[in-house]
Short mmCIF file of C-alpha atoms in Angstrom, two decimals:
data_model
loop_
_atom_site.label_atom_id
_atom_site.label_comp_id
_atom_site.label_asym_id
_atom_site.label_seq_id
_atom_site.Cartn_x
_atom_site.Cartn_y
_atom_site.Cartn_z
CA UNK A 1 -29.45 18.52 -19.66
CA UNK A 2 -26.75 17.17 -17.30
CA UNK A 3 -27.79 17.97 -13.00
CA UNK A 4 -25.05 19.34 -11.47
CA UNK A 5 -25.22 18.38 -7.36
CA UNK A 6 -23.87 21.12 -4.85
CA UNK A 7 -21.23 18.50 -4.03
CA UNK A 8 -19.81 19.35 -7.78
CA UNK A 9 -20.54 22.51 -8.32
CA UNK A 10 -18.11 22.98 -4.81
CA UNK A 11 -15.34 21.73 -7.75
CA UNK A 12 -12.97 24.48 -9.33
CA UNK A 13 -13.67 24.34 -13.20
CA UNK A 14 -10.45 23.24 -14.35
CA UNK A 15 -10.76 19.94 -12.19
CA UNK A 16 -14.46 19.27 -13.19
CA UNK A 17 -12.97 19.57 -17.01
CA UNK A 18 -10.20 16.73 -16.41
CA UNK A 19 -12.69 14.71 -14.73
CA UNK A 20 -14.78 14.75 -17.99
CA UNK A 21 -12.26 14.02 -20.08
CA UNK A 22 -12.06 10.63 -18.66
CA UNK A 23 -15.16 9.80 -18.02
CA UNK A 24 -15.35 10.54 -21.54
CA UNK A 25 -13.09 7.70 -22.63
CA UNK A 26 -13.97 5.57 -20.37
CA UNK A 27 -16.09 3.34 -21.83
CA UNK A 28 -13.46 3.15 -25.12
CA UNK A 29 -10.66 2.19 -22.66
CA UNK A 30 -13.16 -0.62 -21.42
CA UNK A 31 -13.14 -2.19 -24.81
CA UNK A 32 -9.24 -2.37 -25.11
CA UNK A 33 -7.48 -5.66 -25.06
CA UNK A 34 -4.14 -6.54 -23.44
CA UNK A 35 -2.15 -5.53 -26.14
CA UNK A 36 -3.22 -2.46 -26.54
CA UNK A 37 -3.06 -2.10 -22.42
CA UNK A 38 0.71 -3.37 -22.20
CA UNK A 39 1.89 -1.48 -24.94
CA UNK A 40 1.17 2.05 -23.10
CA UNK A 41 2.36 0.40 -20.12
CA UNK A 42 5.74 -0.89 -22.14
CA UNK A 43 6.03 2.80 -22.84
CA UNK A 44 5.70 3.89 -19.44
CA UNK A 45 8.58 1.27 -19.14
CA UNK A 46 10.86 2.27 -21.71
CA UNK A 47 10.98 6.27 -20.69
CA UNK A 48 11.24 5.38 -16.81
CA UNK A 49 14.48 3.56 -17.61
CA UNK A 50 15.40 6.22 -20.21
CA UNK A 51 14.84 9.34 -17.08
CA UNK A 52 15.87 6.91 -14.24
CA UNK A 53 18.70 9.61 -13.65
CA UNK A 54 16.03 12.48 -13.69
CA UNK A 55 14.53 10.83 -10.69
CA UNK A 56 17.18 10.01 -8.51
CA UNK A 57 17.48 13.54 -8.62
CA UNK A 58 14.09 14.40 -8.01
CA UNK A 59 14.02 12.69 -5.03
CA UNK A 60 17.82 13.72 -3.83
CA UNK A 61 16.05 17.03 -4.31
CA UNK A 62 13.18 16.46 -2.09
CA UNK A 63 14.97 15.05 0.77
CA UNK A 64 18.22 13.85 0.19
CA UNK A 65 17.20 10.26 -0.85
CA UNK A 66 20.24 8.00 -1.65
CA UNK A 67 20.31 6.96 -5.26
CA UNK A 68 21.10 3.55 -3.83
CA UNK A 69 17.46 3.72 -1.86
CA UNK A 70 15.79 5.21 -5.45
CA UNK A 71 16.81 2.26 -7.32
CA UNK A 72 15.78 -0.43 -4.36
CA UNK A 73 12.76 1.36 -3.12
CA UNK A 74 11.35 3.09 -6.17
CA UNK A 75 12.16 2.29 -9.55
CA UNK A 76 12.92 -1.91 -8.63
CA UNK A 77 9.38 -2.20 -7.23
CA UNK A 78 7.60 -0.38 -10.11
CA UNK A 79 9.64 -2.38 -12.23
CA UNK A 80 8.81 -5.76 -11.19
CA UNK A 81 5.13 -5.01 -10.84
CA UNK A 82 5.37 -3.74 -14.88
CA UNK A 83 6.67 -7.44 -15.26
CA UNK A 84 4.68 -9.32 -13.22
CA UNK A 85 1.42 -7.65 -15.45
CA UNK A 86 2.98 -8.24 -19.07
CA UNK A 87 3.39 -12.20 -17.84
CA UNK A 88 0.01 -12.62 -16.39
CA UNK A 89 -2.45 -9.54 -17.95
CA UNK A 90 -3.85 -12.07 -20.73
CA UNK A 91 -4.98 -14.84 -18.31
CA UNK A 92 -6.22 -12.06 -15.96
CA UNK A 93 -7.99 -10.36 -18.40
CA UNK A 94 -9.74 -13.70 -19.55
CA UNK A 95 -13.45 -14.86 -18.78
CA UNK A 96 -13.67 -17.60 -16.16
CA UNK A 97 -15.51 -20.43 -16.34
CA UNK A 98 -17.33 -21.57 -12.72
CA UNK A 99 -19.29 -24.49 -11.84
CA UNK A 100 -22.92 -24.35 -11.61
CA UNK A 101 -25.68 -26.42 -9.07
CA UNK A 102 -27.79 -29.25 -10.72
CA UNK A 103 -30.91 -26.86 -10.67
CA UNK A 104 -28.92 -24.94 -13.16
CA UNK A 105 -28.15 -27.66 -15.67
CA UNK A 106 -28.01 -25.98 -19.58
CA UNK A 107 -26.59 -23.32 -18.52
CA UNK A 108 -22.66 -22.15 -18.60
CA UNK A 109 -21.67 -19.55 -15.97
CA UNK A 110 -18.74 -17.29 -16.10
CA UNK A 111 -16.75 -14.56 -14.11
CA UNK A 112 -15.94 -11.66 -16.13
CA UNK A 113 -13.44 -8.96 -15.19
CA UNK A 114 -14.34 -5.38 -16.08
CA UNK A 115 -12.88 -1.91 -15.45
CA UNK A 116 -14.27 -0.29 -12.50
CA UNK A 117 -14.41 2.94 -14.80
CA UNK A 118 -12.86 6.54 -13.33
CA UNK A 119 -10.81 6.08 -10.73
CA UNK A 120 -8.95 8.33 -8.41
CA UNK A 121 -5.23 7.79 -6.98
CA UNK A 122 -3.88 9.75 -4.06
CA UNK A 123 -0.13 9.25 -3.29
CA UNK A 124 1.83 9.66 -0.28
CA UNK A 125 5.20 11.99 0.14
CA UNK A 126 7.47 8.91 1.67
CA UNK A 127 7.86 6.98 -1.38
CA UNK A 128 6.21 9.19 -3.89
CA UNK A 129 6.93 7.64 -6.95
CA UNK A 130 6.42 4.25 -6.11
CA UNK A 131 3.57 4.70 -4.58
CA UNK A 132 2.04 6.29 -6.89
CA UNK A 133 3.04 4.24 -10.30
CA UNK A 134 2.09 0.89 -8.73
CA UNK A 135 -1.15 1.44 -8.53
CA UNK A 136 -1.55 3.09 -11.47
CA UNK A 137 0.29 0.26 -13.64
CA UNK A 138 -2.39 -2.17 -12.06
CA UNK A 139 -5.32 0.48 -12.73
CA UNK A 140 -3.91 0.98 -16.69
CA UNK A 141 -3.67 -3.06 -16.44
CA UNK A 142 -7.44 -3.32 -15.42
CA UNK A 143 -8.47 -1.00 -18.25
CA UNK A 144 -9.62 1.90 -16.05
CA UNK A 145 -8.96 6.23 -16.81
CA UNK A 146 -7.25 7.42 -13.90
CA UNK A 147 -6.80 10.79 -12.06
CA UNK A 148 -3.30 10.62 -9.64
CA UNK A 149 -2.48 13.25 -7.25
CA UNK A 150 1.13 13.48 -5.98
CA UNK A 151 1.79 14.76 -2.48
CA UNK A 152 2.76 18.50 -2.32
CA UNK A 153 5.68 17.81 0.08
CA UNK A 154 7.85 16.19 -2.75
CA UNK A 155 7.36 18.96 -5.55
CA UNK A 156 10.74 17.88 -6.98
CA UNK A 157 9.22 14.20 -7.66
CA UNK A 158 5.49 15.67 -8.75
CA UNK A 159 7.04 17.63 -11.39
CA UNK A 160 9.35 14.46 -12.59
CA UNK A 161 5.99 12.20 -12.31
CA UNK A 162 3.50 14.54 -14.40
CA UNK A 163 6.34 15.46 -17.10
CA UNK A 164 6.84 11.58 -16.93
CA UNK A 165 3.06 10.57 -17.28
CA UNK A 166 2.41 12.97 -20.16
CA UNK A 167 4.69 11.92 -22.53
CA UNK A 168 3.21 8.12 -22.14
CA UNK A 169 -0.47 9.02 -21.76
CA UNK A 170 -3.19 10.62 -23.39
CA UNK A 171 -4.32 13.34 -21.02
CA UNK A 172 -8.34 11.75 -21.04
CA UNK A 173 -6.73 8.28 -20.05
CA UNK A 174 -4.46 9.32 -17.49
CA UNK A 175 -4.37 12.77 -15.84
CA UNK A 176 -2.03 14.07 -13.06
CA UNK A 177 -3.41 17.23 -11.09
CA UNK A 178 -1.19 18.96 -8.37
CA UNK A 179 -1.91 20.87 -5.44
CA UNK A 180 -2.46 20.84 -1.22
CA UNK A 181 -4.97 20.13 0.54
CA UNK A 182 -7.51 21.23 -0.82
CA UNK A 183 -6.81 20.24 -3.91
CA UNK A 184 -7.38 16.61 -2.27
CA UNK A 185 -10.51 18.02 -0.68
CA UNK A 186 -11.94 19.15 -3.86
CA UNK A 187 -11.38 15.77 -5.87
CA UNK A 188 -13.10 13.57 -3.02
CA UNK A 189 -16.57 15.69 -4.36
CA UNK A 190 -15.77 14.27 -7.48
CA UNK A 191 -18.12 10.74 -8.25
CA UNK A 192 -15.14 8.53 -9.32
CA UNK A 193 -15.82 4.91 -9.17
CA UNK A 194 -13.23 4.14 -7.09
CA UNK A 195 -10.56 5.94 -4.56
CA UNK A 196 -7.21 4.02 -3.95
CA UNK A 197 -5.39 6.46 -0.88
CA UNK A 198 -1.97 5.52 0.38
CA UNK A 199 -1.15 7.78 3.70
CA UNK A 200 -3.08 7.92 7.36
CA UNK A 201 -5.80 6.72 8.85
CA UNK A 202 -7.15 10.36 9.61
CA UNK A 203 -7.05 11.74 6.01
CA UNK A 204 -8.21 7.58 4.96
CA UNK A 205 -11.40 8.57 6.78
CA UNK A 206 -12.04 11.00 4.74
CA UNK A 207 -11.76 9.19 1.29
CA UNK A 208 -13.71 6.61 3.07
CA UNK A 209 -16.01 9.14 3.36
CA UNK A 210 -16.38 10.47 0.19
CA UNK A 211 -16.27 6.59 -1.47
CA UNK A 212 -19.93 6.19 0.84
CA UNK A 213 -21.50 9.49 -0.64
CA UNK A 214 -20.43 8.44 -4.42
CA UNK A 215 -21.31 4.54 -3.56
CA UNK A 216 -18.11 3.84 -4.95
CA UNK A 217 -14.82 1.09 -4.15
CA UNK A 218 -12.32 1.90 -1.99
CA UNK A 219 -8.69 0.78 -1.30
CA UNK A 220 -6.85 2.38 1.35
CA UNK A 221 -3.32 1.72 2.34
CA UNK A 222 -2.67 3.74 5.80
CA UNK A 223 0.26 2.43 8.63
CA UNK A 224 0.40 1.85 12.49
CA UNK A 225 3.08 0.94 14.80
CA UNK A 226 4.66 -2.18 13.16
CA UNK A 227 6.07 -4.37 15.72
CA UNK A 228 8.92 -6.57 15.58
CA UNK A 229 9.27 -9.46 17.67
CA UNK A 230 12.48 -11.62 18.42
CA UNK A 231 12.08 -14.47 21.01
CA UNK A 232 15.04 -16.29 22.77
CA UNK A 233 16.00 -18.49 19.82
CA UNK A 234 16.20 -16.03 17.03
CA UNK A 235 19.79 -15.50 15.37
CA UNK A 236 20.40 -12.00 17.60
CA UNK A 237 23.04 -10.66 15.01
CA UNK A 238 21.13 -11.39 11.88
CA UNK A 239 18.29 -9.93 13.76
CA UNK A 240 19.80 -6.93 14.37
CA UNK A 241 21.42 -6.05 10.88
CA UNK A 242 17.96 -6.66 8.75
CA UNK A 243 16.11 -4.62 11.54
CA UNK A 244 18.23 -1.47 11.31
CA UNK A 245 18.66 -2.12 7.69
CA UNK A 246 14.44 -1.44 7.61
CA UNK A 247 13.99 0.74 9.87
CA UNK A 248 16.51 3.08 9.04
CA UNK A 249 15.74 2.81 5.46
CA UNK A 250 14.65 6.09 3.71
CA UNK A 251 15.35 7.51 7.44
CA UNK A 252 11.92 4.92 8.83
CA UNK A 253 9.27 7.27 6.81
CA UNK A 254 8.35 4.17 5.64
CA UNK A 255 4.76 2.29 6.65
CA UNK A 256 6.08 -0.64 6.82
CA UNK A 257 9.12 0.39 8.60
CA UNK A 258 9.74 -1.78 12.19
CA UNK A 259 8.49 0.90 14.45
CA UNK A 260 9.36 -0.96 17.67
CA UNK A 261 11.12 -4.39 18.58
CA UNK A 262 9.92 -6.63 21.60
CA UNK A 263 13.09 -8.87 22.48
CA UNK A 264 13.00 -11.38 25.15
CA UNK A 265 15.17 -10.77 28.45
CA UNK A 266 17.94 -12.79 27.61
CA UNK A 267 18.64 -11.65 24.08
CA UNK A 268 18.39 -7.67 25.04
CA UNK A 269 22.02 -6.69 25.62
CA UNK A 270 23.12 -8.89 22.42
CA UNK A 271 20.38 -7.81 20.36
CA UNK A 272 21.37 -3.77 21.26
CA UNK A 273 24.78 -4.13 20.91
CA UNK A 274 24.37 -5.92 17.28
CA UNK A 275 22.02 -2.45 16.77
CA UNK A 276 24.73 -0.12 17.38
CA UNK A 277 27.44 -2.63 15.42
CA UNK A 278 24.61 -2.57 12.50
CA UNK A 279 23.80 0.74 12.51
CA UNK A 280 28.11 2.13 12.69
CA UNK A 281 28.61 -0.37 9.80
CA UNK A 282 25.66 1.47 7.55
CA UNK A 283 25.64 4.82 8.82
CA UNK A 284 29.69 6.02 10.22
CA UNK A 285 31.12 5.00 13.39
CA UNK A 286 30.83 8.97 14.68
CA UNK A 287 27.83 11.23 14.52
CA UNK A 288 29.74 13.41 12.16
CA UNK A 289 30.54 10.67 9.88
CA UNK A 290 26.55 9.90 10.33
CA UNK A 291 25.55 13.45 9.27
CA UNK A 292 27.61 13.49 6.23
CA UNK A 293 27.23 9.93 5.12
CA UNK A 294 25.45 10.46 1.58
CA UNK A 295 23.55 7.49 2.70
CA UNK A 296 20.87 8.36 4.94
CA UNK A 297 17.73 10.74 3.85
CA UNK A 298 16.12 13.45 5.80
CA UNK A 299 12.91 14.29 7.06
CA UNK A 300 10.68 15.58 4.52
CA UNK A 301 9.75 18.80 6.05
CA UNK A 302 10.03 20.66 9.11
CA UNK A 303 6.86 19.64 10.81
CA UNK A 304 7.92 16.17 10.38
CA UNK A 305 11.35 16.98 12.12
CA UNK A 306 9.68 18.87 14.95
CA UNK A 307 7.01 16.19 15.51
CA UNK A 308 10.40 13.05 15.54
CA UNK A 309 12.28 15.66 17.61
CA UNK A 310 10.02 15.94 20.47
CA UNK A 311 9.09 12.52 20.54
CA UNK A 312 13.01 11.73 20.86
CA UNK A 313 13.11 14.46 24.06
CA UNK A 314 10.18 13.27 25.44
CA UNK A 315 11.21 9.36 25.72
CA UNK A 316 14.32 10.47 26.64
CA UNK A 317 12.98 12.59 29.42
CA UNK A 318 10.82 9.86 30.34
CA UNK A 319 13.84 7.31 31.02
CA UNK A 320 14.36 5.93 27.61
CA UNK A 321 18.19 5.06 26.89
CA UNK A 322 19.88 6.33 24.03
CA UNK A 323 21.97 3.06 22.99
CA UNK A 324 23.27 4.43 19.67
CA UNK A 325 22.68 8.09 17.46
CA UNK A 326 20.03 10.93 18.86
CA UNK A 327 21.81 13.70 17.62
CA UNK A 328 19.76 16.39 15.40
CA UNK A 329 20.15 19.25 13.22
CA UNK A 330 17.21 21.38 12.79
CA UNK A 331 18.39 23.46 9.80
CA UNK A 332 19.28 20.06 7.61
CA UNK A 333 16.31 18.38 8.87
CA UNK A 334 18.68 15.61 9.98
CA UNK A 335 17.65 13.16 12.94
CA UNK A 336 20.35 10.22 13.31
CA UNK A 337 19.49 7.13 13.33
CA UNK A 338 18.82 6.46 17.14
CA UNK A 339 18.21 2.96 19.14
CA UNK A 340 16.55 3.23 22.30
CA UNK A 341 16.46 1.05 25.39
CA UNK A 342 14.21 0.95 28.78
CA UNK A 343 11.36 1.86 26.64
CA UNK A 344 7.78 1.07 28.19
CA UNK A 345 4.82 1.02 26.33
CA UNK A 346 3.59 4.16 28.11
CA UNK A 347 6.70 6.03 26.57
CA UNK A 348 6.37 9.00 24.39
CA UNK A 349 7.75 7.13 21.40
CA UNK A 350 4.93 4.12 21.75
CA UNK A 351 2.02 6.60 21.60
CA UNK A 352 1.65 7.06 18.19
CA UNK A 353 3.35 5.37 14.57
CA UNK A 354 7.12 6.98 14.51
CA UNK A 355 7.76 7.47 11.07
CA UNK A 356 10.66 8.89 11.64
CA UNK A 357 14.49 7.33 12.91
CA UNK A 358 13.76 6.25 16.13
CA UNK A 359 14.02 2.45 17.15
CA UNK A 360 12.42 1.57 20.63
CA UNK A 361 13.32 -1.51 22.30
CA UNK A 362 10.78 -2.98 24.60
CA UNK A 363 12.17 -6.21 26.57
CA UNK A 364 9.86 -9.00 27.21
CA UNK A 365 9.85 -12.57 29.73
CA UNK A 366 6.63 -13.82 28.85
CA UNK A 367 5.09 -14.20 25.12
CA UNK A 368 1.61 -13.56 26.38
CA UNK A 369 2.81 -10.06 27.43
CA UNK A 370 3.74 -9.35 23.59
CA UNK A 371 0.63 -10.59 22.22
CA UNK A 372 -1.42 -8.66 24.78
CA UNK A 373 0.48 -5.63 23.64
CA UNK A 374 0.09 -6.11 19.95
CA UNK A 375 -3.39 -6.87 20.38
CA UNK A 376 -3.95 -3.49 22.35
CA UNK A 377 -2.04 -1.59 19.65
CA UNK A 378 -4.60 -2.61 16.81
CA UNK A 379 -4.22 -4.24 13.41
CA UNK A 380 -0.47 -3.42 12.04
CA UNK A 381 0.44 -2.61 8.60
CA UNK A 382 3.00 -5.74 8.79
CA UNK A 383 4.30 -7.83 11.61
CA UNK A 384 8.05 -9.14 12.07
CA UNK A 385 9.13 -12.21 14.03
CA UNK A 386 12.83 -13.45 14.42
CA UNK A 387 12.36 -16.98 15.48
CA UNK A 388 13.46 -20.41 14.69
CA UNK A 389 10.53 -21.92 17.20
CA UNK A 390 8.11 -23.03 14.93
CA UNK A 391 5.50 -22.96 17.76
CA UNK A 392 5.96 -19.25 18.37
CA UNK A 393 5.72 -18.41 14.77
CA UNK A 394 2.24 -20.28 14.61
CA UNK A 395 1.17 -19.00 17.78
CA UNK A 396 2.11 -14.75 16.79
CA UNK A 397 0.09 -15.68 13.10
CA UNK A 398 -3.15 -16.97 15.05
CA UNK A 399 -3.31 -14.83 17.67
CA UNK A 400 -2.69 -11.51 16.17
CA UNK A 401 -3.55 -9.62 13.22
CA UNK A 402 -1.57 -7.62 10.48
CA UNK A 403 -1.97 -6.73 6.97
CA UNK A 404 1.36 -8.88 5.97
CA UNK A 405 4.12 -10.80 8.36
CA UNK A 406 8.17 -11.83 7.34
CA UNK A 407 9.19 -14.14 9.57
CA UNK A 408 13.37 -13.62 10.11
CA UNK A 409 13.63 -10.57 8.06
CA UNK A 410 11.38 -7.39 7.51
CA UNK A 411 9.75 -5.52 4.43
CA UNK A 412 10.35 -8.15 1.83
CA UNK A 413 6.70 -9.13 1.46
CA UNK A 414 6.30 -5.46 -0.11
CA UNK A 415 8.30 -6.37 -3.02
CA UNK A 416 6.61 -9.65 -4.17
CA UNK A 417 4.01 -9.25 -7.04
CA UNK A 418 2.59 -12.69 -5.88
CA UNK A 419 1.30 -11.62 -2.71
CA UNK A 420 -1.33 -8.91 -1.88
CA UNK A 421 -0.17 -5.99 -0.06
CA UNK A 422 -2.53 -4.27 2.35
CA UNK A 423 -3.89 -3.58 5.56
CA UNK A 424 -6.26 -4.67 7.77
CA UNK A 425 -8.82 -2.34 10.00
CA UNK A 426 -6.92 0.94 10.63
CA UNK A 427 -3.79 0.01 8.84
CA UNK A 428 -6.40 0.17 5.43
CA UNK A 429 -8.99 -2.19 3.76
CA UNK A 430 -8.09 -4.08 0.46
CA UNK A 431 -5.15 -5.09 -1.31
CA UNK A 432 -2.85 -4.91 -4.33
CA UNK A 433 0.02 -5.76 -6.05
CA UNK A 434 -0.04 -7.96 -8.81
CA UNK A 435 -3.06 -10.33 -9.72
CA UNK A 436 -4.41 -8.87 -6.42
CA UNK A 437 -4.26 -5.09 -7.70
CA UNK A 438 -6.47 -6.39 -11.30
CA UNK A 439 -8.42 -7.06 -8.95
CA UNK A 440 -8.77 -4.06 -6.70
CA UNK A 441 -9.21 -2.06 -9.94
CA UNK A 442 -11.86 -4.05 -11.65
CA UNK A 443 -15.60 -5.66 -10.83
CA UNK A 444 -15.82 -9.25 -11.22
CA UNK A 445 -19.29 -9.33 -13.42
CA UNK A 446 -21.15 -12.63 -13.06
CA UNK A 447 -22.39 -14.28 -15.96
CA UNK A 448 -24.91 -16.49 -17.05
CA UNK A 449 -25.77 -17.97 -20.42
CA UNK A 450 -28.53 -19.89 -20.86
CA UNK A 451 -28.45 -23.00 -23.58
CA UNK A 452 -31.24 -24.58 -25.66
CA UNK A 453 -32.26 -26.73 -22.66
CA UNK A 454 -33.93 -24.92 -19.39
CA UNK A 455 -35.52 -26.10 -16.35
CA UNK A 456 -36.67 -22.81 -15.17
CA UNK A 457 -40.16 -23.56 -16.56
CA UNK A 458 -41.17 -25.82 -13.66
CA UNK A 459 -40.83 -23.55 -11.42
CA UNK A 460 -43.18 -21.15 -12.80
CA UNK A 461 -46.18 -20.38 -11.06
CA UNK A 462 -49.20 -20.30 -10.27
CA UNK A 463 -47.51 -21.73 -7.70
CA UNK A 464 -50.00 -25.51 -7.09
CA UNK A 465 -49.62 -28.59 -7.90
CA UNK A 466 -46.32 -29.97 -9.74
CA UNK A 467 -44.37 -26.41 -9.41
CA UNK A 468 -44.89 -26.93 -5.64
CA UNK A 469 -43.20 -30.36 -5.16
CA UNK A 470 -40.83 -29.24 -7.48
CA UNK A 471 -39.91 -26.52 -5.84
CA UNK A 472 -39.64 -28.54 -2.35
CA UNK A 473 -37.85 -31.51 -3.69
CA UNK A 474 -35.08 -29.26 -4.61
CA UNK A 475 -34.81 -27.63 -1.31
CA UNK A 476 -34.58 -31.27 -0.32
CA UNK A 477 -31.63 -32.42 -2.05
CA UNK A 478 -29.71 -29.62 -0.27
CA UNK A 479 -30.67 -30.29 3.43
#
């Protein structure tokens, strides 16, 4: 007779009865090979490409998301993760041989990947199909039954996604359940074997949480204030198009969006004005060409607006410059895209991540004042320098932290399947992408197999005479 603990029985029925289902299969998913694994994920493939249309839609739905942005931000990225696993799944997948000490001569040692077993995916609102098919192309990869939840503040996109997912999966391999809150609440009582949770560090300390109780992994992906830095010998006007380009992008609700730029004294006025050029070129040369351009998103709801909104009036109150946009519309959920100058880090807009269209610009004389300031601001999702000093670049990757840095551009480490992608201390713990999401979705089982010949036998006790020496005379040959 199976125990239920009061953890589970605090589950509604209907989630408790997905949950079985794939803890079910698990162990028959386990045994497949990487044919059988790429083929469902060739499907997934094949139907994506055939509904791309259906998507772009979804998501124009949601919050105005430019088809343009769907293609670069959501579909491309799930894409070239679906072809970095079909080139590389079969050597992954393989057992690897390791060497061995002397002590352990006759014996052949190996590293074995296996699925971690039920595992749980909660995705974020901002990019809510790519954040949510990523991981779940490397969790299918690793041969694991997976559980996603969509966010509830992109219905549009959750209906695409589960319509999507059960026309490629078997429901008691992959499952998609919808809901709020609690819905999340209630599937963190559940004992998966691991939790992967893309959003913020408050909510991340929660799946934390409930990964202790269950003794299970845990990859979170969360954010912070991602700072940009561009010193006096950084190309100003290259600087300035490929920030705005990123922060701007899906209107900066986007964790790895540059949430505030540091620019040396001397490059200030020229980096601003190459803002405002950037941003007129993108965007409309008026705020009325702005608001209609079909090429900027909104915020996703209206506590989002509110919460961009008054952090806008309150730098602005505080002495903050508006150098380009800061007009809103509350019933479109429209903020412009909005550059601000004479920002200090006790501003409104430095006290917490943005996540929303509002560039700061902090001006800097010293270096050592910047990497004071990044220091006190904690471990960043990513890091951005515009330099050609190859001194200051060394200097910013030594003496601060982040989960990922581009030096001379911004966000382009998020779309390379080579690379992990992750955080570091509250901007998340682990990685993926690629080789490095295999890996965040399987144990690494060590492996020993003993051959005709063993040496084990000397060391058996009782532990006198010739087992003694032996036993120090190996510690020897290591000191």
């Amino acid at each position: 007779m199976r125990v239920v603990s009061v953890e589970e029985a605090l589950v509604p029925g209907d989630l408790q009865a997905v949950f079985d289902r794939l803890q079910a299969r698990r162990w028959e998913l386990a045994k497949t090979g990487p044919k059988e694994r790429l083929a469902r994920l060739e499907k997934l493939k094949a139907l994506l490409l055939e509904r791309r249309e259906e998507l772009a839609d979804a998501l124009h739905e949601d919050f105005r998301k430019p088809p343009a942005e769907v293609e670069a931000t959501e579909i491309l990225p799930v894409l070239l993760e679906l072809a970095h696993v079909q080139k590389h799944l079969k050597a992954w997948m393989k057992p690897r041989r390791v060497g061995a000490p002397l002590l352990l001569t006759g014996t052949k040692s190996e590293v074995h990947p296996e699925p971690r077993g039920v595992v749980l995916i909660l995705a974020p609102w901002n990019y809510p199909f790519h954040l949510l098919v990523s991981p779940l192309v490397a969790a299918v990869a690793a041969g694991n039954a997976v559980l996603c939840k969509p966010s509830e503040k992109t219905p549009g996109t959750a209906r695409f996604i589960a319509q999507l997912l059960r026309d490629v999966f078997p429901q008691d391999e992959v499952a998609l359940v919808e809901g709020g809150p609690e819905v999340g609440e209630a599937l963190l009582r559940l004992p998966f074997d691991h939790f992967f949770f893309t959003g913020g560090p408050r909510v991340g300390r929660r799946v934390m949480e409930a990964a202790a109780r269950h003794l299970a992994g845990v990859t979170l992906e969360l954010g912070g204030k991602s700072p940009v830095i561009v010193d006096a010998s950084a190309d100003v006007d290259a600087a300035a198009e490929r920030i705005v380009w990123g922060k701007f992008l899906n209107a900066g609700q986007t964790c790895i969006a540059p949430d505030h730029v540091w620019v040396h004294a001397s490059k200030e006025e020229a980096l601003l004005a190459g803002m405002k050029s950037a941003l007129e070129r993108f965007y409309g040369k008026t705020e009325e060409a702005r608001r209609a351009t079909p090429d900027f998103c909104r915020m996703v709801d209206d506590g989002a607006f509110k919460r961009v909104s008054r952090l806008l009036d309150e730098s602005v109150a505080g002495g903050a410059r508006v150098v380009a946009g800061g007009g809103v519309h509350a019933e479109t959920r429209y903020i412009a895209p909005t550059v601000l100058a004479d920002v200090t880090p006790e501003s409104a807009v430095m006290d917490e991540e943005i996540f929303g269209p509002l560039l700061p610009v902090l001006r800097f004389e010293s270096l050592d004042e910047v990497v004071t300031q990044v220091r006190a601001g904690g471990k960043p999702l990513a890091l951005y320098v515009f330099s050609h000093e190859e001194a200051t670049v060394e200097r910013l990757l030594k003496e601060t932290s982040a989960g990922g840095t581009v030096v001379n551009n911004v966000v382009l480490h998020n779309v390379n399947p080579h690379l992990p992608f992750g955080g570091v201390g509250q901007s998340g713990l682990g990685a993926y992408h690629g080789e490095a999401g295999f890996k965040a979705f399987s144990h690494e089982r060590a492996v020993v197999r003993q051959g005709r010949t063993a040496f084990t036998n000397l060391f058996f006790p009782p532990y006198r005479g010739k087992a003694q020496r032996l036993a120090r005379l190996a510690s020897k040959l290591f000191e």
